[in-house]
Amino acid sequence: MNAMLNAALNQIKETSLLLSEDYSDKKTFKKVIEKILVPQKIIKGKISITGKSGKKKTFKAYRIQHNDARGPFKGGIRFHANVSEDEVRALSTLMSLKCAVAGIPYGGAKGGVVVDPSKLSKEELKNLSVAYAKFVTPYIGPWRDVPAPDVNTDGQVMSFMLEAYEKKIGQMAPATFTGKPVELGGSLGRTEATGRGGAYVLQSYVKLKKLNIKTSSVAIQGFGNVGYYFAKFVSKLGFKIVAISDSSSGIYSSKGLNIQALSEFKDKGGAFKDFPIEKGMKLISNEELLGLSVTVLVPAALENAITKDNVENVSADVVFEMANGPTTTEADNYLYEKGVDVIPDILSNSGGVTVSYFEWVQNLGGYYWTEEKVNDELKKTITKAFADIDKIKKDKRISYRRAANYLSLKRIIDAMILRGRV
């Protein structure tokens, strides 16, 4: 069992101990928890494409559907060399919790293909997307399971998958996939939604703690879609971003970085190790970034960034999780004991799935919103979720992660009991 799956299951087990006092029927409660610990369906197999050389290439593929008590399964599809069954299972579990925290009517799922997409031609990427869509077609649909982009997949990949799915079922079904281009029924504001939502949560946290935004320093590990937009939005809010990194290197300046210049450099395909360093700036490693003495540390890359091996180096006042599962259980416990607030991923990066929900609603209704409406609804939804979690944190005297898990797990348990899934 990998670290992220172990952490996800431990979160549920620990939270169930807190929640048990809310339920008089202990036998039913125990049965429900046992069911939540196990996904409802594991779909796995192999998909094949014809490679550029004419040879057949075969890849392991997964779709894991965790729980649909609150609504259709929902979750992204990732193309990555390190995809595994345990990882996909962990992410599907976290998606159930994330959707419940946000208060949107979905369950959790996740999908993936074990592949290094950088080694695929454009035609091979298209063929792989089509093959995966055909592989999962019997298990997905607008009221069954709604996939979306994740690591190394995007709106173009969703477009290929939508086309393959619709051909297979013989009818249009745009609500089956979210994260699509606007031209194919995607929502305005979806591309920036995860980063924007995170900025709204951080703004709420800082306001609650009565911190001065302009003197609050931020270090961001990761400059993919999530880190990129999060950096842009928090910079606009007035936060001082002193460090940021991509997979090649990190850049640090105690006076604050010019996010616009960094964004323009990345838009042109540059790597931070090649960024023209000015006076007062220096290159740092990703590990050095995690150890910076800042107000807010933002892991926004891949999972397991903060572990028992490096957590003692963390010197931030707050860890703000924008990646999925960036903090292991041991590291999380250490930070809690140290008095460091950890704003959990299931809240802080739920902006993406929230606007995916808005996209689904728009597809089903055939009526499309303005970007202003999308952003307004996102802010309302995600700030309410933060307020709900903060209240539980204070009432129960627990961490933000435990409060978020408490709220989400309770919503799932109540839905399962109402449905008679005991």
XYZ file of C-alpha atoms in Angstrom:
422
model
C 0.000 0.000 0.000
C 1.521 3.337 -1.022
C 1.838 6.319 1.331
C -1.008 8.325 -0.162
C -3.527 5.482 0.020
C -2.423 4.730 3.568
C -2.903 8.410 4.462
C -6.363 8.574 2.861
C -7.591 5.445 4.674
C -6.079 6.594 7.967
C -7.905 9.907 7.617
C -11.220 8.060 7.346
C -10.436 5.716 10.248
C -9.308 8.543 12.542
C -12.282 10.712 11.620
C -14.695 7.843 12.250
C -13.546 7.796 15.887
C -14.590 11.440 16.196
C -17.860 10.894 14.370
C -18.990 7.747 16.165
C -20.413 9.730 19.093
C -22.871 11.394 16.683
C -24.500 8.049 15.808
C -26.460 5.956 18.308
C -26.579 2.836 16.104
C -22.929 1.814 16.393
C -23.410 -1.396 14.383
C -24.779 0.475 11.365
C -22.099 3.150 11.707
C -19.334 0.537 11.699
C -20.751 -1.157 8.569
C -20.944 2.152 6.712
C -17.337 3.037 7.566
C -16.178 -0.397 6.383
C -17.902 0.242 3.034
C -16.405 3.717 2.670
C -12.900 2.282 3.136
C -13.321 0.161 -0.002
C -14.101 1.452 -3.518
C -17.390 0.354 -5.055
C -15.759 -0.662 -8.336
C -12.199 -1.138 -9.602
C -11.932 -1.142 -13.381
C -8.498 -2.123 -14.636
C -7.059 -3.604 -17.775
C -4.799 -2.932 -20.721
C -5.345 -0.641 -23.683
C -3.389 -0.733 -26.921
C -2.545 1.680 -29.712
C -0.489 1.448 -32.869
C 2.711 3.396 -32.333
C 4.395 5.780 -34.731
C 6.679 2.971 -35.912
C 3.695 0.749 -36.685
C 4.307 -1.442 -33.652
C 1.609 -2.123 -31.076
C 2.007 -0.339 -27.719
C 0.134 -1.553 -24.631
C -0.535 0.368 -21.430
C -2.103 -0.389 -18.049
C -5.309 1.599 -17.502
C -7.482 2.224 -14.452
C -10.788 3.782 -13.438
C -11.682 3.434 -9.774
C -15.142 4.461 -8.585
C -15.046 5.034 -4.850
C -18.510 6.085 -3.668
C -21.633 7.495 -5.333
C -23.976 7.884 -2.360
C -24.123 11.669 -2.891
C -24.280 11.671 -6.691
C -22.471 10.490 -9.845
C -18.811 9.546 -9.551
C -16.480 12.434 -10.380
C -12.742 12.636 -10.885
C -9.868 13.239 -13.264
C -7.853 11.060 -15.608
C -4.056 11.238 -15.439
C -1.417 10.068 -17.906
C 1.788 9.485 -15.951
C 4.535 6.870 -15.725
C 4.002 6.471 -11.966
C 0.257 5.774 -12.073
C -0.618 2.730 -9.949
C -3.743 1.065 -8.638
C -3.012 2.252 -5.091
C -2.501 5.839 -6.257
C -5.739 5.884 -8.279
C -7.632 4.318 -5.377
C -6.266 6.942 -2.980
C -7.180 9.791 -5.325
C -10.688 8.415 -5.878
C -11.202 8.294 -2.101
C -9.988 11.874 -1.732
C -12.376 12.935 -4.516
C -15.344 11.587 -2.523
C -14.211 13.661 0.444
C -13.463 16.725 -1.693
C -16.885 16.770 -3.363
C -18.597 16.330 0.003
C -16.568 19.174 1.571
C -17.455 21.502 -1.291
C -21.120 20.559 -0.915
C -21.490 19.547 -4.561
C -23.612 16.466 -5.436
C -20.925 14.056 -6.589
C -19.121 10.981 -5.373
C -15.457 10.283 -6.016
C -13.593 8.511 -8.805
C -10.208 8.683 -10.516
C -8.610 7.266 -13.619
C -5.175 6.859 -15.079
C -2.900 5.300 -17.656
C 0.662 4.196 -16.937
C 2.460 6.168 -19.638
C 5.078 8.871 -20.123
C 3.144 11.198 -22.465
C 6.311 13.109 -23.368
C 7.371 10.030 -25.337
C 4.168 10.000 -27.412
C 3.620 11.771 -30.710
C 0.499 13.933 -31.072
C -1.197 11.172 -33.026
C -0.279 8.580 -30.381
C -1.651 10.833 -27.630
C -4.923 11.131 -29.544
C -5.093 7.366 -30.085
C -4.364 6.698 -26.405
C -7.125 9.129 -25.372
C -9.582 7.390 -27.705
C -8.544 3.935 -26.467
C -9.014 4.949 -22.845
C -12.451 6.469 -23.569
C -13.569 3.227 -25.216
C -12.179 1.272 -22.248
C -14.311 3.220 -19.726
C -17.413 3.862 -21.880
C -19.491 1.079 -20.246
C -18.914 2.648 -16.826
C -19.322 6.403 -17.400
C -22.079 8.863 -18.325
C -23.673 12.163 -17.188
C -25.541 10.488 -14.326
C -23.039 7.712 -13.688
C -19.407 8.882 -13.752
C -18.089 12.211 -15.057
C -14.331 12.252 -15.841
C -12.174 15.388 -16.158
C -8.530 16.351 -16.854
C -5.766 15.682 -14.352
C -1.966 15.340 -14.558
C -0.804 15.489 -18.213
C -4.333 15.620 -19.613
C -6.216 18.721 -20.742
C -9.189 20.046 -22.682
C -7.878 18.575 -25.938
C -7.645 15.109 -24.387
C -11.199 15.505 -23.058
C -12.318 16.486 -26.570
C -10.812 13.296 -28.032
C -12.474 11.246 -25.289
C -15.860 12.935 -25.691
C -15.843 12.276 -29.440
C -14.944 8.607 -28.924
C -17.585 8.186 -26.213
C -20.358 9.859 -28.226
C -19.535 7.733 -31.285
C -19.740 4.617 -29.149
C -23.133 5.435 -27.591
C -24.579 7.024 -30.733
C -25.681 10.337 -29.273
C -24.391 13.679 -27.993
C -23.552 13.682 -24.278
C -21.400 16.732 -23.424
C -22.143 16.418 -19.683
C -20.165 13.146 -19.563
C -16.811 14.970 -19.458
C -15.856 18.268 -17.840
C -12.787 20.409 -18.359
C -13.674 20.618 -22.050
C -12.855 23.577 -24.309
C -15.567 26.247 -24.269
C -16.309 25.454 -27.933
C -17.465 21.960 -26.927
C -19.524 22.975 -23.908
C -16.762 23.748 -21.436
C -17.330 26.417 -18.813
C -15.773 29.842 -18.821
C -13.378 30.109 -15.874
C -12.671 26.355 -15.672
C -8.994 26.552 -16.656
C -8.171 28.935 -13.793
C -10.682 27.506 -11.304
C -8.398 25.431 -9.053
C -5.902 28.262 -8.625
C -8.616 30.893 -8.221
C -10.497 28.783 -5.669
C -7.308 28.288 -3.660
C -6.722 32.047 -3.645
C -10.244 32.575 -2.271
C -9.594 30.073 0.538
C -6.232 31.659 1.427
C -7.860 35.090 1.433
C -10.538 33.791 3.855
C -7.903 32.198 6.111
C -5.758 35.345 6.250
C -8.808 37.478 7.001
C -9.856 35.121 9.796
C -6.367 35.169 11.334
C -6.157 38.974 10.914
C -2.874 38.678 8.995
C -1.546 41.482 6.842
C -1.666 40.278 3.227
C 1.116 42.610 2.082
C 3.568 41.320 4.694
C 2.555 37.661 4.287
C 5.255 35.809 2.341
C 4.394 32.848 0.127
C 6.538 30.035 -1.338
C 4.977 27.875 -4.053
C 6.342 24.489 -5.085
C 5.078 23.761 -8.596
C 4.175 25.946 -11.553
C 1.835 23.740 -13.557
C -1.764 24.784 -14.155
C -2.595 24.908 -10.435
C 0.561 26.672 -9.214
C 0.554 29.027 -12.196
C -2.955 30.402 -11.655
C -2.711 30.289 -7.862
C 0.437 32.432 -8.059
C -1.215 34.905 -10.419
C -4.327 35.319 -8.258
C -2.610 35.572 -4.854
C -0.141 38.030 -6.346
C -3.046 40.180 -7.530
C -4.513 40.020 -4.013
C -1.279 41.574 -2.693
C 0.590 38.589 -1.238
C 4.390 38.673 -1.549
C 5.553 35.562 -3.391
C 9.201 35.080 -2.440
C 9.816 31.672 -4.029
C 8.396 29.527 -6.786
C 9.608 26.397 -8.564
C 9.065 24.089 -11.485
C 10.521 20.611 -11.953
C 13.886 22.064 -13.051
C 14.602 24.532 -10.225
C 13.248 27.099 -7.795
C 13.735 30.874 -7.771
C 13.948 32.916 -4.559
C 13.927 36.621 -3.749
C 13.269 38.000 -0.265
C 11.848 41.159 -1.850
C 9.239 39.221 -3.799
C 9.151 37.856 -7.334
C 7.631 39.388 -10.449
C 4.960 36.771 -11.160
C 3.990 38.397 -14.437
C 7.569 38.074 -15.756
C 7.815 34.467 -14.561
C 4.434 33.647 -16.133
C 5.463 35.133 -19.475
C 8.732 33.173 -19.348
C 6.859 29.897 -18.694
C 4.280 30.696 -21.393
C 7.178 30.645 -23.868
C 8.163 27.157 -22.689
C 11.080 28.196 -20.478
C 12.426 26.239 -17.484
C 13.208 28.172 -14.296
C 16.806 26.904 -14.286
C 17.273 29.072 -17.398
C 15.459 32.163 -16.086
C 17.638 35.305 -16.225
C 18.555 35.871 -12.582
C 18.574 39.504 -11.477
C 20.140 41.142 -8.418
C 18.536 39.880 -5.198
C 17.382 36.621 -6.809
C 18.908 33.160 -6.636
C 18.196 29.625 -7.823
C 17.200 27.126 -5.129
C 16.225 23.451 -5.128
C 12.697 22.220 -4.476
C 13.856 20.838 -1.120
C 15.304 24.227 -0.152
C 11.984 25.853 -1.072
C 10.128 23.550 1.317
C 12.404 24.692 4.154
C 12.023 28.443 3.661
C 10.900 30.569 6.608
C 7.700 31.985 5.097
C 4.156 32.708 6.187
C 2.573 30.293 3.708
C 4.145 27.233 2.092
C 2.182 25.962 -0.909
C 2.968 22.451 -2.208
C 1.329 22.622 -5.658
C 3.172 19.856 -7.527
C 2.761 16.089 -7.061
C 1.794 14.096 -3.955
C 4.057 13.196 -1.007
C 6.125 16.385 -1.153
C 6.243 16.670 2.649
C 7.171 13.434 4.405
C 8.612 12.241 7.700
C 12.050 12.623 6.107
C 11.822 16.373 5.406
C 8.977 17.700 7.565
C 11.368 18.910 10.274
C 12.782 21.346 7.724
C 9.398 23.021 7.193
C 9.561 26.510 8.720
C 6.318 28.015 7.403
C 3.491 29.220 9.647
C 0.894 27.596 7.370
C 1.035 24.752 4.864
C -1.534 25.337 2.132
C -2.060 22.189 0.048
C -2.773 22.899 -3.619
C -1.488 19.507 -4.857
C -3.382 16.281 -4.189
C -2.051 14.485 -1.111
C 1.217 16.415 -0.751
C 1.584 15.707 2.999
C 1.951 12.191 4.405
C 0.188 11.142 7.616
C 3.391 11.220 9.694
C 4.302 14.669 8.405
C 0.786 15.966 8.994
C 0.810 14.744 12.612
C 4.207 16.367 13.164
C 2.995 19.731 11.825
C -0.141 19.574 13.976
C 1.930 18.944 17.109
C 4.196 21.814 16.112
C 1.188 24.155 15.854
C 1.393 24.630 12.082
C -1.999 24.957 10.382
C -2.367 22.699 7.338
C -5.159 23.755 4.993
C -6.054 20.401 3.385
C -6.157 19.658 -0.308
C -9.781 18.535 -0.251
C -10.714 22.139 0.543
C -7.954 24.308 -0.905
C -7.871 22.768 -4.378
C -11.604 22.048 -4.683
C -12.138 25.031 -6.992
C -11.511 22.860 -10.032
C -14.142 20.233 -9.252
C -16.562 22.966 -8.156
C -16.396 24.669 -11.554
C -16.504 21.229 -13.200
C -19.824 20.840 -11.397
C -20.933 24.208 -12.806
C -19.910 22.990 -16.288
C -21.963 19.809 -15.819
C -24.983 21.869 -14.674
C -24.640 24.115 -17.735
C -24.355 21.105 -20.082
C -27.423 19.436 -18.598
C -29.459 22.637 -18.779
C -28.166 23.776 -22.169
C -27.742 27.275 -20.743
C -24.320 28.845 -20.288
C -23.122 31.308 -17.667
C -20.946 34.388 -17.930
C -17.434 34.137 -16.488
C -18.423 36.645 -13.819
C -21.270 34.369 -12.664
C -18.948 31.350 -12.614
C -16.392 33.186 -10.471
C -19.053 34.614 -8.141
C -20.595 31.175 -7.588
C -17.149 29.673 -7.017
C -16.307 32.274 -4.389
C -19.631 31.733 -2.599
C -19.286 27.940 -2.616
C -15.659 27.706 -1.535
C -15.750 30.439 1.135
C -18.847 28.802 2.655
C -16.980 25.482 2.734
C -14.056 27.147 4.541
C -16.434 28.789 7.055
C -18.149 25.426 7.725
C -14.803 23.726 8.319
C -13.466 26.528 10.500
C -16.577 26.269 12.722
C -16.071 22.523 13.181
C -12.374 23.079 13.879
C -13.226 25.497 16.677
C -16.164 23.510 18.082
C -14.264 20.208 18.163
C -10.816 21.728 18.837
C -9.236 19.770 16.015
C -7.061 20.522 12.975
C -8.356 21.887 9.686
C -7.758 18.520 8.031
C -9.684 16.640 10.699
C -12.477 19.232 10.516
C -12.675 18.897 6.723
C -12.690 15.112 6.985
C -15.333 15.297 9.708
C -17.656 17.400 7.533
C -17.132 15.370 4.363
C -17.350 11.946 5.988
C -20.518 12.893 7.874
C -22.175 13.970 4.626
C -21.233 10.671 2.942
C -22.324 8.568 5.933
C -25.682 10.333 6.150
C -26.303 9.811 2.417
C -25.447 6.102 2.690
C -27.724 5.590 5.690
C -30.597 7.387 3.938
C -30.116 5.117 0.910
C -30.048 2.026 3.132
C -26.504 1.088 2.137
C -25.770 -0.712 5.397
